[in-house]
N, CA and C of each residue as an Amber inpcrd file, in Angstrom:
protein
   567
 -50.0100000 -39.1060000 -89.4550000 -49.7890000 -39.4310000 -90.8500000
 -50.3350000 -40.8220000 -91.1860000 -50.2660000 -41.7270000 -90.4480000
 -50.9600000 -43.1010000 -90.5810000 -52.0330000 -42.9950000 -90.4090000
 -52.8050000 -42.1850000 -89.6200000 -54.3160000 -42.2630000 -89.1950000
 -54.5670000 -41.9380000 -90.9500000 -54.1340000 -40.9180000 -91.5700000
 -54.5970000 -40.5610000 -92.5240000 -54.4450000 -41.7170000 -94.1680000
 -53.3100000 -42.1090000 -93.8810000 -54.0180000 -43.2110000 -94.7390000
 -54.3000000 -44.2400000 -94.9670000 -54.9840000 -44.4870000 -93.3210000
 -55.9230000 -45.2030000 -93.0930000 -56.8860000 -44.9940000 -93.5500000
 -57.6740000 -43.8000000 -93.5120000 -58.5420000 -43.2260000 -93.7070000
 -58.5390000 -43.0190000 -95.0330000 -57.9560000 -42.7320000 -95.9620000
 -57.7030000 -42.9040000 -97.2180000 -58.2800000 -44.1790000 -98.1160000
 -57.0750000 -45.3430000 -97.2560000 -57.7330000 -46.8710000 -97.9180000
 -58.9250000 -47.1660000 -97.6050000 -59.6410000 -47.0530000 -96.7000000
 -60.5830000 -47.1900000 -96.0520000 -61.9940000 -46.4560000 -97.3780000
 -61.6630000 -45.1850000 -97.8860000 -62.5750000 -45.0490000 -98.3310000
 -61.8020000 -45.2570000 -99.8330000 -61.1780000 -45.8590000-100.1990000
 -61.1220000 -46.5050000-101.4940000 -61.6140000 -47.8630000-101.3670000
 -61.2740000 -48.3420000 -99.9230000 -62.2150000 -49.9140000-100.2280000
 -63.6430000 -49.4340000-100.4990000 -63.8470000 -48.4160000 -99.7800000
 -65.2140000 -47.9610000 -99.8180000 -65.9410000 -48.2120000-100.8180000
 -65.1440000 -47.2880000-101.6540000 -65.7350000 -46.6390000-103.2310000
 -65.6860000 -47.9220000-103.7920000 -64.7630000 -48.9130000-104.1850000
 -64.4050000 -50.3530000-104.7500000 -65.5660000 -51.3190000-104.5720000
 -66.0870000 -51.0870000-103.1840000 -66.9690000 -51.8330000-103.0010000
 -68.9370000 -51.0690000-103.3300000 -68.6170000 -50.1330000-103.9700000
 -69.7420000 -49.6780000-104.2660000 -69.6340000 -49.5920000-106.1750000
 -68.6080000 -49.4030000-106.6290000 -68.2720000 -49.3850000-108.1220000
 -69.2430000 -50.3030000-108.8880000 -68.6270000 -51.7210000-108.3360000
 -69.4180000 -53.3170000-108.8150000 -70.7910000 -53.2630000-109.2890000
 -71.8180000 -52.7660000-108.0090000 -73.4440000 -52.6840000-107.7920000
 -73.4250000 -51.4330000-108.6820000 -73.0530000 -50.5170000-108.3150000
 -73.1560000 -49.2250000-109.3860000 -73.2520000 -49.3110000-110.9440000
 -72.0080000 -50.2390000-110.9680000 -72.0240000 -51.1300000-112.6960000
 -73.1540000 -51.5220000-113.3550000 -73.3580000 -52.4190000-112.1770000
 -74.5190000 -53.3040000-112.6340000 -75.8730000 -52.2480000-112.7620000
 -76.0820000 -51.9010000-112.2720000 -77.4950000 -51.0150000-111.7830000
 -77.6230000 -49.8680000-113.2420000 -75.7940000 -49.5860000-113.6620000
 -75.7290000 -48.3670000-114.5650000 -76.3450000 -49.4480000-116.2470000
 -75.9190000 -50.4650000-116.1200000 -75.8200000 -51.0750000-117.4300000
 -77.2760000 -51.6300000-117.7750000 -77.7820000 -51.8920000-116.2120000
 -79.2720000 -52.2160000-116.8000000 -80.2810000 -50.8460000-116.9510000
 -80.1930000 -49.6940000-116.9030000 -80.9960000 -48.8370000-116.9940000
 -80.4900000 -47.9610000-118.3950000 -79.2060000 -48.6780000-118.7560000
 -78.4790000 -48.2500000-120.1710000 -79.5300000 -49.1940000-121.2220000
 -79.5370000 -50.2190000-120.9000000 -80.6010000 -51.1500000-121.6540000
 -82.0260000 -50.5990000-121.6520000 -82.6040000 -50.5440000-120.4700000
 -83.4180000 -49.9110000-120.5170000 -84.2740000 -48.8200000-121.3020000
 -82.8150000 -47.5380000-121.2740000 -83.2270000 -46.4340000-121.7810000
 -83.0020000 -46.6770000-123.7700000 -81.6230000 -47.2240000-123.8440000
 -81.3730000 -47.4660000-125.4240000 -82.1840000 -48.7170000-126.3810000
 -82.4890000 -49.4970000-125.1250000 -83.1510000 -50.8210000-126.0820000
 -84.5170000 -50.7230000-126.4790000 -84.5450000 -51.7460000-127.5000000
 -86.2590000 -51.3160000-127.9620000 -87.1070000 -52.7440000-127.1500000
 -88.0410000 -52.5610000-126.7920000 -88.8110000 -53.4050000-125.7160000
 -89.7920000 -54.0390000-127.1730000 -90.1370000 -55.4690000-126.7540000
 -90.7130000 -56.3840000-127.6550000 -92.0230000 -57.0540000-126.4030000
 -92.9870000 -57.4950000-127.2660000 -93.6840000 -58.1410000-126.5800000
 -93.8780000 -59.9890000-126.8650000 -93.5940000 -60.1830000-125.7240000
 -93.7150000 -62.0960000-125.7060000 -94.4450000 -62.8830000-125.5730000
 -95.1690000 -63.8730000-125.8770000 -96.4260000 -64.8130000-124.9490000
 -95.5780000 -65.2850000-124.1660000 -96.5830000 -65.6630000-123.0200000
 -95.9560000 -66.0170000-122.1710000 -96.6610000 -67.5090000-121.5780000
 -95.8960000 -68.3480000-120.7800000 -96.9180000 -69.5760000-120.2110000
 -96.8290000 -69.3780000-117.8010000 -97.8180000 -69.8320000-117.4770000
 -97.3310000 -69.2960000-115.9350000 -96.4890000 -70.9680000-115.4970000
 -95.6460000 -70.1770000-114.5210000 -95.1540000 -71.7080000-113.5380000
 -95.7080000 -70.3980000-112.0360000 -95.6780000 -71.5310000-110.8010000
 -95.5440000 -70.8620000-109.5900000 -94.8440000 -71.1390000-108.5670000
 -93.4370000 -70.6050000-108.6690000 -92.6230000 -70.7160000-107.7040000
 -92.5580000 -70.2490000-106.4360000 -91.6310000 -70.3910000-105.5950000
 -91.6000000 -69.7040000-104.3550000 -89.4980000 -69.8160000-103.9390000
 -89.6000000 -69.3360000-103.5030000 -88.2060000 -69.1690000-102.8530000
 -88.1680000 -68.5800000-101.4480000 -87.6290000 -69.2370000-100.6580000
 -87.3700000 -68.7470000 -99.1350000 -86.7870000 -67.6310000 -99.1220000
 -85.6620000 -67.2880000 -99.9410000 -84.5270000 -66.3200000 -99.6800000
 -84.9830000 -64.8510000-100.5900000 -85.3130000 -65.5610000-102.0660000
 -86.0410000 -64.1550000-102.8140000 -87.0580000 -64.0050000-102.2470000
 -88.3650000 -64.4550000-101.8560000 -89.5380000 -64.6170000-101.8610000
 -90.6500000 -64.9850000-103.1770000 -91.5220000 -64.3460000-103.1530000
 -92.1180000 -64.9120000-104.2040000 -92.3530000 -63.9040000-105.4260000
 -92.3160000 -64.9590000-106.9300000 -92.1870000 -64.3110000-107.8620000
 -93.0380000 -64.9030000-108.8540000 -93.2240000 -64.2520000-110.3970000
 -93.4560000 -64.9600000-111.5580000 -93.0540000 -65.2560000-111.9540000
 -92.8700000 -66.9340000-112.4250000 -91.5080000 -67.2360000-113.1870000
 -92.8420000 -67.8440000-114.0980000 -92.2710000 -66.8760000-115.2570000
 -92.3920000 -67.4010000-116.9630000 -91.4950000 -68.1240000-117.7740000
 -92.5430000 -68.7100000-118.5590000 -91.3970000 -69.6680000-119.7160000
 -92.1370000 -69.1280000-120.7680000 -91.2290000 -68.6140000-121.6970000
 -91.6400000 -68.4980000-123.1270000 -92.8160000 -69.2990000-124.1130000
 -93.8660000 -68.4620000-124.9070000 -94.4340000 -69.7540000-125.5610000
 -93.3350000 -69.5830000-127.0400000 -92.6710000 -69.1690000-127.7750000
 -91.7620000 -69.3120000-128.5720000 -90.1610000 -69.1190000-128.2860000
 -89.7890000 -70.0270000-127.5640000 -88.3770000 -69.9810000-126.9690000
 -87.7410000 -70.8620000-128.1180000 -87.9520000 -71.4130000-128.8300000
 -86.8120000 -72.0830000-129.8870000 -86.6700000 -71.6440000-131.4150000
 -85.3410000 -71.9320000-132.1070000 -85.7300000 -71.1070000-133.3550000
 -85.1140000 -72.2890000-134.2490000 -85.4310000 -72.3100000-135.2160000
 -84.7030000 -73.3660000-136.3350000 -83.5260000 -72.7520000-136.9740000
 -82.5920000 -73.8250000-136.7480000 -81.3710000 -73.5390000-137.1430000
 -80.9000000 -73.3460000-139.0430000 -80.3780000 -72.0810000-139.4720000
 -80.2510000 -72.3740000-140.9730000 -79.4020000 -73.6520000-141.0950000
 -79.5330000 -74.4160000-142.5000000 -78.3600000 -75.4660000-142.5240000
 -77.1200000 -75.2360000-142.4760000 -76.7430000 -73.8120000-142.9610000
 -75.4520000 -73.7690000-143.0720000 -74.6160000 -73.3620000-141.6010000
 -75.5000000 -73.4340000-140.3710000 -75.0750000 -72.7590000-138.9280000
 -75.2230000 -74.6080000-138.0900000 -75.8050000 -75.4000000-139.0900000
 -75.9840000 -76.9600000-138.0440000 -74.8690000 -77.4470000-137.5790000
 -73.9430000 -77.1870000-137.8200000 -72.5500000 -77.7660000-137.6490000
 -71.7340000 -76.6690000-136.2600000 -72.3740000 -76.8820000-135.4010000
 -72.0490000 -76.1370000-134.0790000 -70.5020000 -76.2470000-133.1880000
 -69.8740000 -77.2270000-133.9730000 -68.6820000 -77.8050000-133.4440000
 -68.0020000 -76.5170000-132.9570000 -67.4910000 -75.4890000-134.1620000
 -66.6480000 -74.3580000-133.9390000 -67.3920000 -73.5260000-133.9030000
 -68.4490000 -73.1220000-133.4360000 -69.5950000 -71.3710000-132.9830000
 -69.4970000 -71.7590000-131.6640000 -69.2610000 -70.7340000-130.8070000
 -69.0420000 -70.6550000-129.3310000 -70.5950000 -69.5650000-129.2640000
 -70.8800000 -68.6800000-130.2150000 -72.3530000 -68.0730000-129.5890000
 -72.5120000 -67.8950000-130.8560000 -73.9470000 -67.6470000-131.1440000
 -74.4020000 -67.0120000-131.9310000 -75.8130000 -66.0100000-131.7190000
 -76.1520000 -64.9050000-132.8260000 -76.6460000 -63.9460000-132.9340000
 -78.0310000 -63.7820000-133.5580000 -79.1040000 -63.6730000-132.3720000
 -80.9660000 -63.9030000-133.4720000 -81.2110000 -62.3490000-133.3600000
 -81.5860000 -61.6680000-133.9490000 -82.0420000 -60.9410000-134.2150000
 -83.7440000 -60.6520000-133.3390000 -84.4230000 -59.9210000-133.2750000
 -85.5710000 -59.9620000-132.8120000 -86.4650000 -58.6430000-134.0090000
 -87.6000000 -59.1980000-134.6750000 -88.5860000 -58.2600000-134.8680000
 -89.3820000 -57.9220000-134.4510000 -91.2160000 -56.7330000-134.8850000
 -92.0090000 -57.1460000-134.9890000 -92.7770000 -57.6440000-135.5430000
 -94.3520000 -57.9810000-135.7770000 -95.1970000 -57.9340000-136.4920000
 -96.1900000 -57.2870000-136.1430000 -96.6350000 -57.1630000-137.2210000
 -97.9740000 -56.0980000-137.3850000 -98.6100000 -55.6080000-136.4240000
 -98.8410000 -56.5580000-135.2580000 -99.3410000 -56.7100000-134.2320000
 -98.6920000 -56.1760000-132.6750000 -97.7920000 -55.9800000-133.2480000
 -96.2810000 -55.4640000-132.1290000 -95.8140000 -56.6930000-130.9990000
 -96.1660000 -57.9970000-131.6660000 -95.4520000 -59.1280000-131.0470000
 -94.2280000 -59.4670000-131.7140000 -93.1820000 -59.8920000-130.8310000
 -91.6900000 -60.4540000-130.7980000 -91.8510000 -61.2700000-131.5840000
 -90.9250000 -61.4490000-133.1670000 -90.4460000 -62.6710000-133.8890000
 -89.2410000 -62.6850000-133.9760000 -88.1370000 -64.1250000-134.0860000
 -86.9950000 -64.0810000-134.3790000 -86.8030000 -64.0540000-135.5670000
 -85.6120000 -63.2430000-136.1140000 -85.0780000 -62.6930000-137.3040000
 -84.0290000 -63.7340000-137.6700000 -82.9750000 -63.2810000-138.5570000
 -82.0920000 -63.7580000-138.9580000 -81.0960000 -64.3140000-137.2180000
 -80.3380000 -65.5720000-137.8880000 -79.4160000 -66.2220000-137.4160000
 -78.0260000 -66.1580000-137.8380000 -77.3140000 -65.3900000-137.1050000
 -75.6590000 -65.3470000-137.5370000 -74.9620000 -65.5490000-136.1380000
 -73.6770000 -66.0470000-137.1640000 -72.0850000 -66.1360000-136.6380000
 -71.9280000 -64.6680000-135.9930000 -71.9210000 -63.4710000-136.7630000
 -71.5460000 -62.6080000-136.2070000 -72.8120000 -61.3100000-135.5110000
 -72.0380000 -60.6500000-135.0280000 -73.0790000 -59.6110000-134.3890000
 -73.6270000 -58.9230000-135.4700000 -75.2470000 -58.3470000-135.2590000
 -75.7470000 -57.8970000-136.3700000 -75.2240000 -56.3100000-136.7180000
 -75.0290000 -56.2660000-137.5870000 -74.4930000 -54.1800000-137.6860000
 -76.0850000 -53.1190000-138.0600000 -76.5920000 -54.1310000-138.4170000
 -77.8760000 -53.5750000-139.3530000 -78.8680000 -52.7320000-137.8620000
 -79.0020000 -53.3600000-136.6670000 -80.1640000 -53.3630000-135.6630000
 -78.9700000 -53.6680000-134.4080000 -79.7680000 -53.0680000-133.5160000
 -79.1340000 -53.0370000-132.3080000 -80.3350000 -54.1100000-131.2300000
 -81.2860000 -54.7140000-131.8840000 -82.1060000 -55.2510000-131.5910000
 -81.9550000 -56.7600000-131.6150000 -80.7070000 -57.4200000-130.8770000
 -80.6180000 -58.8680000-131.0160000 -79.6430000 -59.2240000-130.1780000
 -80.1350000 -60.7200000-129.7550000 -79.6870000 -61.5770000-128.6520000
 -78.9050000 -62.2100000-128.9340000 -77.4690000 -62.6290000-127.6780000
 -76.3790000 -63.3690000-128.1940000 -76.6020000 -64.8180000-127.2990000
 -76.8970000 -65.7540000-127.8960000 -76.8570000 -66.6820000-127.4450000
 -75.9460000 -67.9970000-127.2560000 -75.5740000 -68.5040000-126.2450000
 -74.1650000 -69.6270000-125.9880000 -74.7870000 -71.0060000-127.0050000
 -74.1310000 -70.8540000-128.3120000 -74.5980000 -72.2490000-128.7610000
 -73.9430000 -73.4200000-128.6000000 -73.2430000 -73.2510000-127.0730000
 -73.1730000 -75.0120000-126.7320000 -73.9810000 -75.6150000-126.1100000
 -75.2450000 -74.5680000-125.0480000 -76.3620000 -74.5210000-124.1840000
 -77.5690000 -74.8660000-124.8900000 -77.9670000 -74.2310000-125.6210000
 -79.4720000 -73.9500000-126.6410000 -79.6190000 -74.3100000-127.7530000
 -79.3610000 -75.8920000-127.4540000 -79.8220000 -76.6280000-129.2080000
 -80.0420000 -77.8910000-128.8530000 -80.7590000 -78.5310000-129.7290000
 -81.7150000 -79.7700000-129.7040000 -80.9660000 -80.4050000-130.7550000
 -80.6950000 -81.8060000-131.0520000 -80.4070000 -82.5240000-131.4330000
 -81.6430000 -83.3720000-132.6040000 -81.5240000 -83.5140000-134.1010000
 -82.3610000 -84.0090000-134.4240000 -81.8770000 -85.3530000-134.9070000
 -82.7270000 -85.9880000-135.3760000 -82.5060000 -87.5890000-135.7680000
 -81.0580000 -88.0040000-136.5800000 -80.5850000 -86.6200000-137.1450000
 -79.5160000 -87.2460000-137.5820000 -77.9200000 -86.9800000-136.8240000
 -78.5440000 -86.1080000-135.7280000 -77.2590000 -85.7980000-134.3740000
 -76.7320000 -84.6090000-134.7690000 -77.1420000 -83.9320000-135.4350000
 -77.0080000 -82.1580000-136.0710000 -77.8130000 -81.1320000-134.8740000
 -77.1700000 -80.2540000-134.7260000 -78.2250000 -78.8700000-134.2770000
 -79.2020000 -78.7610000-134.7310000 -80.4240000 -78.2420000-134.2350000
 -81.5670000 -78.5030000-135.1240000 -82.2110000 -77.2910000-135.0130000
 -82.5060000 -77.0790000-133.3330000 -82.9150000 -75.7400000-133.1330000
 -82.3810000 -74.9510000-131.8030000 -82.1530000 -73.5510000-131.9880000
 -81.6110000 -73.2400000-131.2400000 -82.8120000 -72.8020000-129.9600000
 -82.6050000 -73.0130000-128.8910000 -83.2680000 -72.3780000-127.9000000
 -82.7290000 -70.7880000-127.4510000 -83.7160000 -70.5080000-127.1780000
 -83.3820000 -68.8310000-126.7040000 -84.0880000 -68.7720000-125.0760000
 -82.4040000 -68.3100000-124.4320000 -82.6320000 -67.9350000-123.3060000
 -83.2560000 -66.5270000-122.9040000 -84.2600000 -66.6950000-122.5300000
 -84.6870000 -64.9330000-122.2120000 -85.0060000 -64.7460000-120.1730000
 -85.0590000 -63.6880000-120.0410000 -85.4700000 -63.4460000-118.4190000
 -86.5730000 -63.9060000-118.0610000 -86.5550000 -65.0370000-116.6860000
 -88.1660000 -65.3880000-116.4640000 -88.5670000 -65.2570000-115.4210000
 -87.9450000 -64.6250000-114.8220000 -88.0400000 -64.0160000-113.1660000
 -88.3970000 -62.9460000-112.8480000 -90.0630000 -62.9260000-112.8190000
 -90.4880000 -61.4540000-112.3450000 -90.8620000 -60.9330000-111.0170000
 -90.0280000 -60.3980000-109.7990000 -90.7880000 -60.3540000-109.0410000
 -92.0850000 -59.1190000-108.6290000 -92.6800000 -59.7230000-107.7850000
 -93.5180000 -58.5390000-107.0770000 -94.0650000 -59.2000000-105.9320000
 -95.2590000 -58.0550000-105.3740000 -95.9660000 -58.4650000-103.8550000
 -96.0180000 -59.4390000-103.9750000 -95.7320000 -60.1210000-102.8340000
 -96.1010000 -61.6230000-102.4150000 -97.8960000 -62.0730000-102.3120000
 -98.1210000 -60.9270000-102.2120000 -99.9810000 -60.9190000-102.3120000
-100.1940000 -60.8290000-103.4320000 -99.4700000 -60.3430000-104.4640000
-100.6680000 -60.6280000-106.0550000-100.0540000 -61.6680000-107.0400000
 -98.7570000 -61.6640000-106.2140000 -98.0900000 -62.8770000-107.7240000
 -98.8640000 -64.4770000-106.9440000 -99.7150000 -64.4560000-106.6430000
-100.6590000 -65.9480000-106.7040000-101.9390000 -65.6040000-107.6900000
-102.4650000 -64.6520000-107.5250000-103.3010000 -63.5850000-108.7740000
-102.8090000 -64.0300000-109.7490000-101.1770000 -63.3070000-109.8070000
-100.4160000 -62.9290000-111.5330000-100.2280000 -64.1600000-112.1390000
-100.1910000 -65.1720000-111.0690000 -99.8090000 -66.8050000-111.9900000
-100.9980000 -67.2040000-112.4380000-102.2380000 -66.7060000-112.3890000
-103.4780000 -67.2380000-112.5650000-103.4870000 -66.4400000-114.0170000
-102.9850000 -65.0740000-113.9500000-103.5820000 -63.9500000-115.1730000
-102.6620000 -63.9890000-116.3420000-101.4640000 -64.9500000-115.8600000
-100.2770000 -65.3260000-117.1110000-100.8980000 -65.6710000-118.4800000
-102.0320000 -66.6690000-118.7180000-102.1900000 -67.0930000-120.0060000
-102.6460000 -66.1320000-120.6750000-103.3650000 -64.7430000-119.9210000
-103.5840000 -63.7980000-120.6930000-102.7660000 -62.4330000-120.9650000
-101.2280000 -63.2150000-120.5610000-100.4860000 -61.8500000-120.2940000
 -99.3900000 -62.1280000-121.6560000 -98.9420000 -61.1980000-121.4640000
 -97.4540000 -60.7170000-122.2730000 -96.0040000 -60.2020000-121.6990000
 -95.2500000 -60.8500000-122.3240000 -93.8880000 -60.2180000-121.2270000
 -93.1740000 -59.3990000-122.2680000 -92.9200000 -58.0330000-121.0940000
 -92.5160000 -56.3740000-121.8730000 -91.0870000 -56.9710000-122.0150000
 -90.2330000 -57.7540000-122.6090000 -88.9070000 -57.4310000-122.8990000
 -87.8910000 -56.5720000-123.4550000 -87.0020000 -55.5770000-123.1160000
 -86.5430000 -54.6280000-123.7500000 -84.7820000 -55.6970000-124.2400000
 -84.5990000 -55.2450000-125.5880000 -83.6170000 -56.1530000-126.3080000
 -82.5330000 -54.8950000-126.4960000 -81.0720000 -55.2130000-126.3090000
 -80.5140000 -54.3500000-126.9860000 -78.6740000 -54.6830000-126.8840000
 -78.2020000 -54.7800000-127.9650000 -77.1920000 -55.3580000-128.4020000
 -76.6100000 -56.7280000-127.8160000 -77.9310000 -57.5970000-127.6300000
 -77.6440000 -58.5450000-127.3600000 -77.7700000 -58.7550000-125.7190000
 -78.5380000 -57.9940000-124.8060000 -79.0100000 -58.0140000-123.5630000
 -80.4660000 -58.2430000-123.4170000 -81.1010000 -58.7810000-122.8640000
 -82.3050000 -58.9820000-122.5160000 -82.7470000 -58.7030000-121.0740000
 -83.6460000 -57.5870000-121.1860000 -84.1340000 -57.7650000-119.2010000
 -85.7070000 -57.3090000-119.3720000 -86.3060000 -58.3300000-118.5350000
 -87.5520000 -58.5550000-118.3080000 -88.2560000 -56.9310000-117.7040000
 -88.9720000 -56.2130000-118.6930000 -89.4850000 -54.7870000-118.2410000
 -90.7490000 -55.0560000-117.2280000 -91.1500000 -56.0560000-117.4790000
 -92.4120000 -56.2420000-116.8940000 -93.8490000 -56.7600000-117.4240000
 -95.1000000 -57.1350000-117.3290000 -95.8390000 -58.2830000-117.3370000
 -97.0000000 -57.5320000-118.2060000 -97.6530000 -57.5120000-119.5620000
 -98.8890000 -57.0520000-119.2250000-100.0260000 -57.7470000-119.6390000
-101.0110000 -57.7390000-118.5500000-102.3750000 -57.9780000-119.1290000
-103.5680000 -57.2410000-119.5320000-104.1380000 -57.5750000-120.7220000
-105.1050000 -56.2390000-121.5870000-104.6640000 -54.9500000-121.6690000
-102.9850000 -55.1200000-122.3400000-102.4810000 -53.8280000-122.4470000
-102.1170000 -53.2540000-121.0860000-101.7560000 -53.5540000-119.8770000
-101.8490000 -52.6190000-118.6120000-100.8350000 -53.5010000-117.9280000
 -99.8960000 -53.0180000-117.5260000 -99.1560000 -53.5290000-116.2430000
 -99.8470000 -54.7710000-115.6330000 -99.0190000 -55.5030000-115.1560000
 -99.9220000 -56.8460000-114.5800000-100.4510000 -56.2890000-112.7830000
 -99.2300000 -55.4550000-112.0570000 -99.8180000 -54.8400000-110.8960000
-100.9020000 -53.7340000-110.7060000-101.0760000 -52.7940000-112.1360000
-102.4510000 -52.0910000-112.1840000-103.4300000 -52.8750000-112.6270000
-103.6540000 -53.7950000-113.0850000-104.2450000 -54.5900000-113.6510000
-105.2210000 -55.5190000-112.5600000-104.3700000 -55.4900000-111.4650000
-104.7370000 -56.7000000-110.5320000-105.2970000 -55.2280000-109.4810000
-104.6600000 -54.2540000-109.3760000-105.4150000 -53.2950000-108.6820000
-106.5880000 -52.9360000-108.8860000-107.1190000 -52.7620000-110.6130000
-107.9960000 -52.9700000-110.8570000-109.2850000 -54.1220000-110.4850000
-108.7830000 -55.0040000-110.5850000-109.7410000 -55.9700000-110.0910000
-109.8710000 -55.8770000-108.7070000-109.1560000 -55.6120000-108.1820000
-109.5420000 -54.9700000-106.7990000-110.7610000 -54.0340000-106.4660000
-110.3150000 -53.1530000-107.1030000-111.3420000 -52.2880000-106.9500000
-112.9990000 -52.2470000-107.3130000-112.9950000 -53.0460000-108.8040000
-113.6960000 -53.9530000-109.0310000-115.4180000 -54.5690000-107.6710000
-114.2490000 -55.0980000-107.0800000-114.6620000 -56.1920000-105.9580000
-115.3440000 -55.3880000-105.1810000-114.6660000 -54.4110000-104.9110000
-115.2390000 -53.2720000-103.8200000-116.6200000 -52.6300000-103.7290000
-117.0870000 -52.5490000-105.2220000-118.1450000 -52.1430000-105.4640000
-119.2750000 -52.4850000-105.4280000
């Protein structure tokens, strides 16, 4: 009778300890599938990490937004809400700025406004910065390539009720890893 629920707890720690990662894994492919993906400029850095290995880490070329006057007074907003569009062109612009979550679009970022604001000459909020994902990894063999092919790339961001996760890189319209396969092949010839 004890062996058994042993065996019991044992596979509830089990399950407990698989729930967590399961979460996580379920909520980003929920984004994935429901959010609408935007396109970003992007600028290259080239990092390295011992423990991840190596990656693309991007920084936004439009990461800040101007604050309306009536939102400068940041004392009492713990986050607030940008919206994301497109244009014509199917590049990412920021939309409206609110206190509250948008009802209109499911297409906007919640951002901590005690983190992401600049201070202007008169000690007011001025502009808000927007945190987005800048950590892309891949092969350790082409992301020295991909940091070279950044100024001509775009980052696939998919947005959705205020989540952001980095879909992936493209240059001339194409994945940044077919892209670099391409030039591979290229070479060969």
């Amino acid at each position: 009778m004890r062996k058994k629920h042993l065996i019991i707890a044992f596979a509830f720690m089990v399950l407990a300890q698989l729930a967590f990662p399961l979460k996580m894994i379920l909520e980003r492919e929920f984004i994935l599938l429901k959010g609408e993906t935007f396109l970003f400029q992007i600028e290259p850095l080239d990092p390295y990490d011992a423990f991840r290995g190596r990656y693309v880490n991007i920084r936004y070329h439009n990461n800040k937004v101007d604050l309306p006057i009536e939102l400068q007074n940041l004392k009492d907003i713990k986050e607030l809400y940008v919206t994301v569009e497109k244009d014509s062109s199917g590049m990412a612009f920021y939309g409206k700025i609110t206190k509250k979550k948008p009802t209109s679009t499911n297409s906007y970022l919640s951002q901590k406004a005690d983190l992401f604001y600049e201070y202007s000459y008169t000690n007011m909020p001025r502009n808000l910065w927007i945190d987005l994902p800048n950590h892309y990894y891949m092969n350790e063999n082409k992301a020295p390539l991909a940091e070279r092919l950044i100024s001509e790339a775009y980052a696939e961001v998919v947005i959705y009720q205020g989540q952001a996760i980095l879909k992936g890189i493209q240059v001339k319209g194409m994945p940044i890893e077919k892209y670099i396969n391409t030039l591979g092949k290229d070479k060969s010839h």
